[in-house]
Amino acid sequence: MRVKVDPDLCLGCGICEGIVPEVFSMANEPYAEVLLDPVPEEYQDAVREAVEECPEEAIIIIEE
Ligand code: SF4
């Protein structure tokens, strides 16, 4: 699984980082940065949860 955040949609709310800080970081505000791409197996379920919780649908999953 690969994952991206669309910086034009991201609000910088930090919900994704709260769910899976190993993959998403707000260190480079104002929007979330992806730390692990491709996403290791152990974080993939949490990334899917972050996609569902993101209020702007800014997280894009690319299944490989
Ligand atoms: S949950 Fe969505 S809008 Fe919020 S910081 Fe993450 S990518 Fe951006």
PDB file of N, CA and C and ligand atoms in Angstrom:
ATOM      1  N   MET A   1       0.844  -1.198   0.000  1.00  0.00           N
ATOM      2  CA  MET A   1       0.000   0.000   0.000  1.00  0.00           C
ATOM      3  C   MET A   1       0.882   1.251   0.000  1.00  0.00           C
ATOM      4  N   ARG A   2       0.515   2.178  -0.881  1.00  0.00           N
ATOM      5  CA  ARG A   2       1.158   3.490  -0.837  1.00  0.00           C
ATOM      6  C   ARG A   2       0.097   4.503  -0.428  1.00  0.00           C
ATOM      7  N   VAL A   3       0.520   5.633   0.144  1.00  0.00           N
ATOM      8  CA  VAL A   3      -0.433   6.613   0.643  1.00  0.00           C
ATOM      9  C   VAL A   3       0.099   8.024   0.410  1.00  0.00           C
ATOM     10  N   LYS A   4      -0.820   8.914   0.115  1.00  0.00           N
ATOM     11  CA  LYS A   4      -0.471  10.323  -0.094  1.00  0.00           C
ATOM     12  C   LYS A   4      -1.487  11.198   0.628  1.00  0.00           C
ATOM     13  N   VAL A   5      -1.067  12.412   0.959  1.00  0.00           N
ATOM     14  CA  VAL A   5      -1.987  13.429   1.471  1.00  0.00           C
ATOM     15  C   VAL A   5      -2.033  14.552   0.450  1.00  0.00           C
ATOM     16  N   ASP A   6      -3.245  14.923   0.056  1.00  0.00           N
ATOM     17  CA  ASP A   6      -3.412  16.041  -0.876  1.00  0.00           C
ATOM     18  C   ASP A   6      -3.306  17.349  -0.082  1.00  0.00           C
ATOM     19  N   PRO A   7      -2.241  18.111  -0.291  1.00  0.00           N
ATOM     20  CA  PRO A   7      -2.049  19.328   0.506  1.00  0.00           C
ATOM     21  C   PRO A   7      -3.096  20.398   0.218  1.00  0.00           C
ATOM     22  N   ASP A   8      -3.763  20.300  -0.923  1.00  0.00           N
ATOM     23  CA  ASP A   8      -4.810  21.283  -1.235  1.00  0.00           C
ATOM     24  C   ASP A   8      -6.094  21.001  -0.461  1.00  0.00           C
ATOM     25  N   LEU A   9      -6.269  19.755  -0.012  1.00  0.00           N
ATOM     26  CA  LEU A   9      -7.478  19.388   0.731  1.00  0.00           C
ATOM     27  C   LEU A   9      -7.245  19.349   2.233  1.00  0.00           C
ATOM     28  N   CYS A  10      -6.042  18.983   2.646  1.00  0.00           N
ATOM     29  CA  CYS A  10      -5.747  18.800   4.074  1.00  0.00           C
ATOM     30  C   CYS A  10      -5.945  20.096   4.857  1.00  0.00           C
ATOM     31  N   LEU A  11      -6.652  19.959   6.000  1.00  0.00           N
ATOM     32  CA  LEU A  11      -6.929  21.092   6.889  1.00  0.00           C
ATOM     33  C   LEU A  11      -5.873  21.255   7.966  1.00  0.00           C
ATOM     34  N   GLY A  12      -5.031  20.248   8.119  1.00  0.00           N
ATOM     35  CA  GLY A  12      -4.043  20.276   9.194  1.00  0.00           C
ATOM     36  C   GLY A  12      -4.645  19.987  10.554  1.00  0.00           C
ATOM     37  N   CYS A  13      -5.720  19.223  10.594  1.00  0.00           N
ATOM     38  CA  CYS A  13      -6.416  18.974  11.868  1.00  0.00           C
ATOM     39  C   CYS A  13      -5.653  18.004  12.775  1.00  0.00           C
ATOM     40  N   GLY A  14      -4.814  17.159  12.203  1.00  0.00           N
ATOM     41  CA  GLY A  14      -3.998  16.245  13.005  1.00  0.00           C
ATOM     42  C   GLY A  14      -4.671  14.936  13.378  1.00  0.00           C
ATOM     43  N   ILE A  15      -5.887  14.695  12.891  1.00  0.00           N
ATOM     44  CA  ILE A  15      -6.579  13.444  13.235  1.00  0.00           C
ATOM     45  C   ILE A  15      -5.779  12.234  12.748  1.00  0.00           C
ATOM     46  N   CYS A  16      -5.253  12.318  11.548  1.00  0.00           N
ATOM     47  CA  CYS A  16      -4.499  11.178  10.996  1.00  0.00           C
ATOM     48  C   CYS A  16      -3.273  10.877  11.853  1.00  0.00           C
ATOM     49  N   GLU A  17      -2.578  11.900  12.270  1.00  0.00           N
ATOM     50  CA  GLU A  17      -1.405  11.701  13.126  1.00  0.00           C
ATOM     51  C   GLU A  17      -1.815  11.073  14.453  1.00  0.00           C
ATOM     52  N   GLY A  18      -2.973  11.498  14.968  1.00  0.00           N
ATOM     53  CA  GLY A  18      -3.459  10.922  16.220  1.00  0.00           C
ATOM     54  C   GLY A  18      -3.757   9.444  16.104  1.00  0.00           C
ATOM     55  N   ILE A  19      -4.196   8.999  14.931  1.00  0.00           N
ATOM     56  CA  ILE A  19      -4.532   7.590  14.724  1.00  0.00           C
ATOM     57  C   ILE A  19      -3.277   6.766  14.461  1.00  0.00           C
ATOM     58  N   VAL A  20      -2.396   7.274  13.631  1.00  0.00           N
ATOM     59  CA  VAL A  20      -1.209   6.489  13.263  1.00  0.00           C
ATOM     60  C   VAL A  20       0.001   7.429  13.062  1.00  0.00           C
ATOM     61  N   PRO A  21       0.598   7.828  14.183  1.00  0.00           N
ATOM     62  CA  PRO A  21       1.713   8.784  14.113  1.00  0.00           C
ATOM     63  C   PRO A  21       2.955   8.215  13.440  1.00  0.00           C
ATOM     64  N   GLU A  22       3.011   6.884  13.300  1.00  0.00           N
ATOM     65  CA  GLU A  22       4.151   6.285  12.604  1.00  0.00           C
ATOM     66  C   GLU A  22       4.128   6.624  11.114  1.00  0.00           C
ATOM     67  N   VAL A  23       2.925   6.925  10.590  1.00  0.00           N
ATOM     68  CA  VAL A  23       2.783   7.166   9.144  1.00  0.00           C
ATOM     69  C   VAL A  23       2.550   8.640   8.820  1.00  0.00           C
ATOM     70  N   PHE A  24       1.789   9.334   9.674  1.00  0.00           N
ATOM     71  CA  PHE A  24       1.460  10.736   9.385  1.00  0.00           C
ATOM     72  C   PHE A  24       2.080  11.655  10.434  1.00  0.00           C
ATOM     73  N   SER A  25       2.624  12.771   9.975  1.00  0.00           N
ATOM     74  CA  SER A  25       3.240  13.732  10.887  1.00  0.00           C
ATOM     75  C   SER A  25       2.749  15.135  10.569  1.00  0.00           C
ATOM     76  N   MET A  26       2.512  15.898  11.644  1.00  0.00           N
ATOM     77  CA  MET A  26       2.154  17.310  11.482  1.00  0.00           C
ATOM     78  C   MET A  26       3.361  18.211  11.720  1.00  0.00           C
ATOM     79  N   ALA A  27       4.555  17.623  11.748  1.00  0.00           N
ATOM     80  CA  ALA A  27       5.765  18.416  12.031  1.00  0.00           C
ATOM     81  C   ALA A  27       5.950  19.530  11.007  1.00  0.00           C
ATOM     82  N   ASN A  28       5.551  19.246   9.757  1.00  0.00           N
ATOM     83  CA  ASN A  28       5.650  20.255   8.701  1.00  0.00           C
ATOM     84  C   ASN A  28       4.288  20.874   8.450  1.00  0.00           C
ATOM     85  N   GLU A  29       3.715  21.497   9.481  1.00  0.00           N
ATOM     86  CA  GLU A  29       2.416  22.143   9.278  1.00  0.00           C
ATOM     87  C   GLU A  29       2.529  23.152   8.140  1.00  0.00           C
ATOM     88  N   PRO A  30       1.465  23.516   7.459  1.00  0.00           N
ATOM     89  CA  PRO A  30       0.081  23.363   7.885  1.00  0.00           C
ATOM     90  C   PRO A  30      -0.600  22.076   7.430  1.00  0.00           C
ATOM     91  N   TYR A  31       0.055  21.171   6.778  1.00  0.00           N
ATOM     92  CA  TYR A  31      -0.651  19.954   6.406  1.00  0.00           C
ATOM     93  C   TYR A  31       0.171  18.716   6.745  1.00  0.00           C
ATOM     94  N   ALA A  32      -0.528  17.578   6.739  1.00  0.00           N
ATOM     95  CA  ALA A  32       0.091  16.322   7.157  1.00  0.00           C
ATOM     96  C   ALA A  32       1.089  15.830   6.119  1.00  0.00           C
ATOM     97  N   GLU A  33       2.160  15.275   6.635  1.00  0.00           N
ATOM     98  CA  GLU A  33       3.204  14.699   5.788  1.00  0.00           C
ATOM     99  C   GLU A  33       3.192  13.183   5.988  1.00  0.00           C
ATOM    100  N   VAL A  34       3.428  12.444   4.927  1.00  0.00           N
ATOM    101  CA  VAL A  34       3.515  10.986   5.015  1.00  0.00           C
ATOM    102  C   VAL A  34       4.963  10.596   5.324  1.00  0.00           C
ATOM    103  N   LEU A  35       5.126   9.825   6.392  1.00  0.00           N
ATOM    104  CA  LEU A  35       6.471   9.413   6.811  1.00  0.00           C
ATOM    105  C   LEU A  35       6.879   8.072   6.221  1.00  0.00           C
ATOM    106  N   LEU A  36       5.917   7.174   6.050  1.00  0.00           N
ATOM    107  CA  LEU A  36       6.227   5.823   5.596  1.00  0.00           C
ATOM    108  C   LEU A  36       5.420   5.498   4.345  1.00  0.00           C
ATOM    109  N   ASP A  37       6.084   5.495   3.218  1.00  0.00           N
ATOM    110  CA  ASP A  37       5.415   5.219   1.942  1.00  0.00           C
ATOM    111  C   ASP A  37       6.390   4.438   1.080  1.00  0.00           C
ATOM    112  N   PRO A  38       6.185   3.186   0.814  1.00  0.00           N
ATOM    113  CA  PRO A  38       4.982   2.410   1.104  1.00  0.00           C
ATOM    114  C   PRO A  38       4.769   2.163   2.605  1.00  0.00           C
ATOM    115  N   VAL A  39       3.496   1.870   2.928  1.00  0.00           N
ATOM    116  CA  VAL A  39       3.086   1.667   4.318  1.00  0.00           C
ATOM    117  C   VAL A  39       3.350   0.215   4.728  1.00  0.00           C
ATOM    118  N   PRO A  40       4.129   0.002   5.793  1.00  0.00           N
ATOM    119  CA  PRO A  40       4.341  -1.366   6.275  1.00  0.00           C
ATOM    120  C   PRO A  40       3.010  -2.025   6.652  1.00  0.00           C
ATOM    121  N   GLU A  41       2.984  -3.346   6.474  1.00  0.00           N
ATOM    122  CA  GLU A  41       1.778  -4.143   6.718  1.00  0.00           C
ATOM    123  C   GLU A  41       1.114  -3.811   8.060  1.00  0.00           C
ATOM    124  N   GLU A  42       1.904  -3.667   9.097  1.00  0.00           N
ATOM    125  CA  GLU A  42       1.330  -3.515  10.439  1.00  0.00           C
ATOM    126  C   GLU A  42       0.574  -2.204  10.629  1.00  0.00           C
ATOM    127  N   TYR A  43       0.775  -1.238   9.750  1.00  0.00           N
ATOM    128  CA  TYR A  43       0.086   0.048   9.894  1.00  0.00           C
ATOM    129  C   TYR A  43      -1.052   0.228   8.879  1.00  0.00           C
ATOM    130  N   GLN A  44      -1.263  -0.743   8.035  1.00  0.00           N
ATOM    131  CA  GLN A  44      -2.214  -0.530   6.938  1.00  0.00           C
ATOM    132  C   GLN A  44      -3.660  -0.396   7.419  1.00  0.00           C
ATOM    133  N   ASP A  45      -4.050  -1.177   8.417  1.00  0.00           N
ATOM    134  CA  ASP A  45      -5.423  -1.053   8.935  1.00  0.00           C
ATOM    135  C   ASP A  45      -5.631   0.326   9.556  1.00  0.00           C
ATOM    136  N   ALA A  46      -4.622   0.823  10.278  1.00  0.00           N
ATOM    137  CA  ALA A  46      -4.727   2.141  10.905  1.00  0.00           C
ATOM    138  C   ALA A  46      -4.787   3.238   9.842  1.00  0.00           C
ATOM    139  N   VAL A  47      -4.059   3.056   8.753  1.00  0.00           N
ATOM    140  CA  VAL A  47      -4.119   4.048   7.671  1.00  0.00           C
ATOM    141  C   VAL A  47      -5.520   4.070   7.056  1.00  0.00           C
ATOM    142  N   ARG A  48      -6.132   2.898   6.898  1.00  0.00           N
ATOM    143  CA  ARG A  48      -7.507   2.860   6.364  1.00  0.00           C
ATOM    144  C   ARG A  48      -8.469   3.577   7.314  1.00  0.00           C
ATOM    145  N   GLU A  49      -8.250   3.415   8.607  1.00  0.00           N
ATOM    146  CA  GLU A  49      -9.078   4.121   9.595  1.00  0.00           C
ATOM    147  C   GLU A  49      -8.876   5.632   9.446  1.00  0.00           C
ATOM    148  N   ALA A  50      -7.633   6.044   9.267  1.00  0.00           N
ATOM    149  CA  ALA A  50      -7.351   7.484   9.107  1.00  0.00           C
ATOM    150  C   ALA A  50      -8.048   8.034   7.863  1.00  0.00           C
ATOM    151  N   VAL A  51      -8.077   7.248   6.801  1.00  0.00           N
ATOM    152  CA  VAL A  51      -8.777   7.677   5.582  1.00  0.00           C
ATOM    153  C   VAL A  51     -10.250   7.935   5.896  1.00  0.00           C
ATOM    154  N   GLU A  52     -10.862   7.033   6.692  1.00  0.00           N
ATOM    155  CA  GLU A  52     -12.280   7.188   7.012  1.00  0.00           C
ATOM    156  C   GLU A  52     -12.528   8.365   7.939  1.00  0.00           C
ATOM    157  N   GLU A  53     -11.568   8.637   8.821  1.00  0.00           N
ATOM    158  CA  GLU A  53     -11.758   9.704   9.812  1.00  0.00           C
ATOM    159  C   GLU A  53     -11.374  11.081   9.286  1.00  0.00           C
ATOM    160  N   CYS A  54     -10.591  11.144   8.218  1.00  0.00           N
ATOM    161  CA  CYS A  54     -10.154  12.445   7.696  1.00  0.00           C
ATOM    162  C   CYS A  54     -11.368  13.252   7.234  1.00  0.00           C
ATOM    163  N   PRO A  55     -11.584  14.430   7.789  1.00  0.00           N
ATOM    164  CA  PRO A  55     -12.794  15.203   7.469  1.00  0.00           C
ATOM    165  C   PRO A  55     -12.782  15.763   6.045  1.00  0.00           C
ATOM    166  N   GLU A  56     -11.646  15.812   5.427  1.00  0.00           N
ATOM    167  CA  GLU A  56     -11.536  16.405   4.085  1.00  0.00           C
ATOM    168  C   GLU A  56     -11.304  15.377   2.983  1.00  0.00           C
ATOM    169  N   GLU A  57     -11.277  14.095   3.358  1.00  0.00           N
ATOM    170  CA  GLU A  57     -10.959  13.041   2.382  1.00  0.00           C
ATOM    171  C   GLU A  57      -9.666  13.367   1.639  1.00  0.00           C
ATOM    172  N   ALA A  58      -8.698  13.838   2.405  1.00  0.00           N
ATOM    173  CA  ALA A  58      -7.429  14.280   1.818  1.00  0.00           C
ATOM    174  C   ALA A  58      -6.400  13.163   1.693  1.00  0.00           C
ATOM    175  N   ILE A  59      -6.684  12.007   2.326  1.00  0.00           N
ATOM    176  CA  ILE A  59      -5.716  10.902   2.303  1.00  0.00           C
ATOM    177  C   ILE A  59      -6.088   9.947   1.175  1.00  0.00           C
ATOM    178  N   ILE A  60      -5.117   9.693   0.335  1.00  0.00           N
ATOM    179  CA  ILE A  60      -5.339   8.866  -0.851  1.00  0.00           C
ATOM    180  C   ILE A  60      -4.515   7.590  -0.726  1.00  0.00           C
ATOM    181  N   ILE A  61      -5.184   6.452  -0.819  1.00  0.00           N
ATOM    182  CA  ILE A  61      -4.500   5.160  -0.780  1.00  0.00           C
ATOM    183  C   ILE A  61      -4.319   4.659  -2.201  1.00  0.00           C
ATOM    184  N   ILE A  62      -3.127   4.169  -2.471  1.00  0.00           N
ATOM    185  CA  ILE A  62      -2.838   3.544  -3.757  1.00  0.00           C
ATOM    186  C   ILE A  62      -2.453   2.097  -3.457  1.00  0.00           C
ATOM    187  N   GLU A  63      -3.367   1.175  -3.731  1.00  0.00           N
ATOM    188  CA  GLU A  63      -3.091  -0.247  -3.478  1.00  0.00           C
ATOM    189  C   GLU A  63      -2.192  -0.764  -4.583  1.00  0.00           C
ATOM    190  N   GLU A  64      -1.218  -1.584  -4.180  1.00  0.00           N
ATOM    191  CA  GLU A  64      -0.297  -2.130  -5.191  1.00  0.00           C
ATOM    192  C   GLU A  64      -0.459  -3.629  -5.263  1.00  0.00           C
TER     193      GLU A  64
HETATM  194  S1  SF4 B   1      -6.944  13.941   9.019  1.00  0.00           S
HETATM  195 FE1  SF4 B   1      -7.027  14.709   6.904  1.00  0.00          FE
HETATM  196  S2  SF4 B   1      -7.344  16.912   7.077  1.00  0.00           S
HETATM  197 FE2  SF4 B   1      -6.652  16.170   9.079  1.00  0.00          FE
HETATM  198  S3  SF4 B   1      -4.407  16.443   9.055  1.00  0.00           S
HETATM  199 FE3  SF4 B   1      -4.839  14.351   8.362  1.00  0.00          FE
HETATM  200  S4  SF4 B   1      -4.932  14.479   6.110  1.00  0.00           S
HETATM  201 FE4  SF4 B   1      -5.136  16.552   6.926  1.00  0.00          FE
END
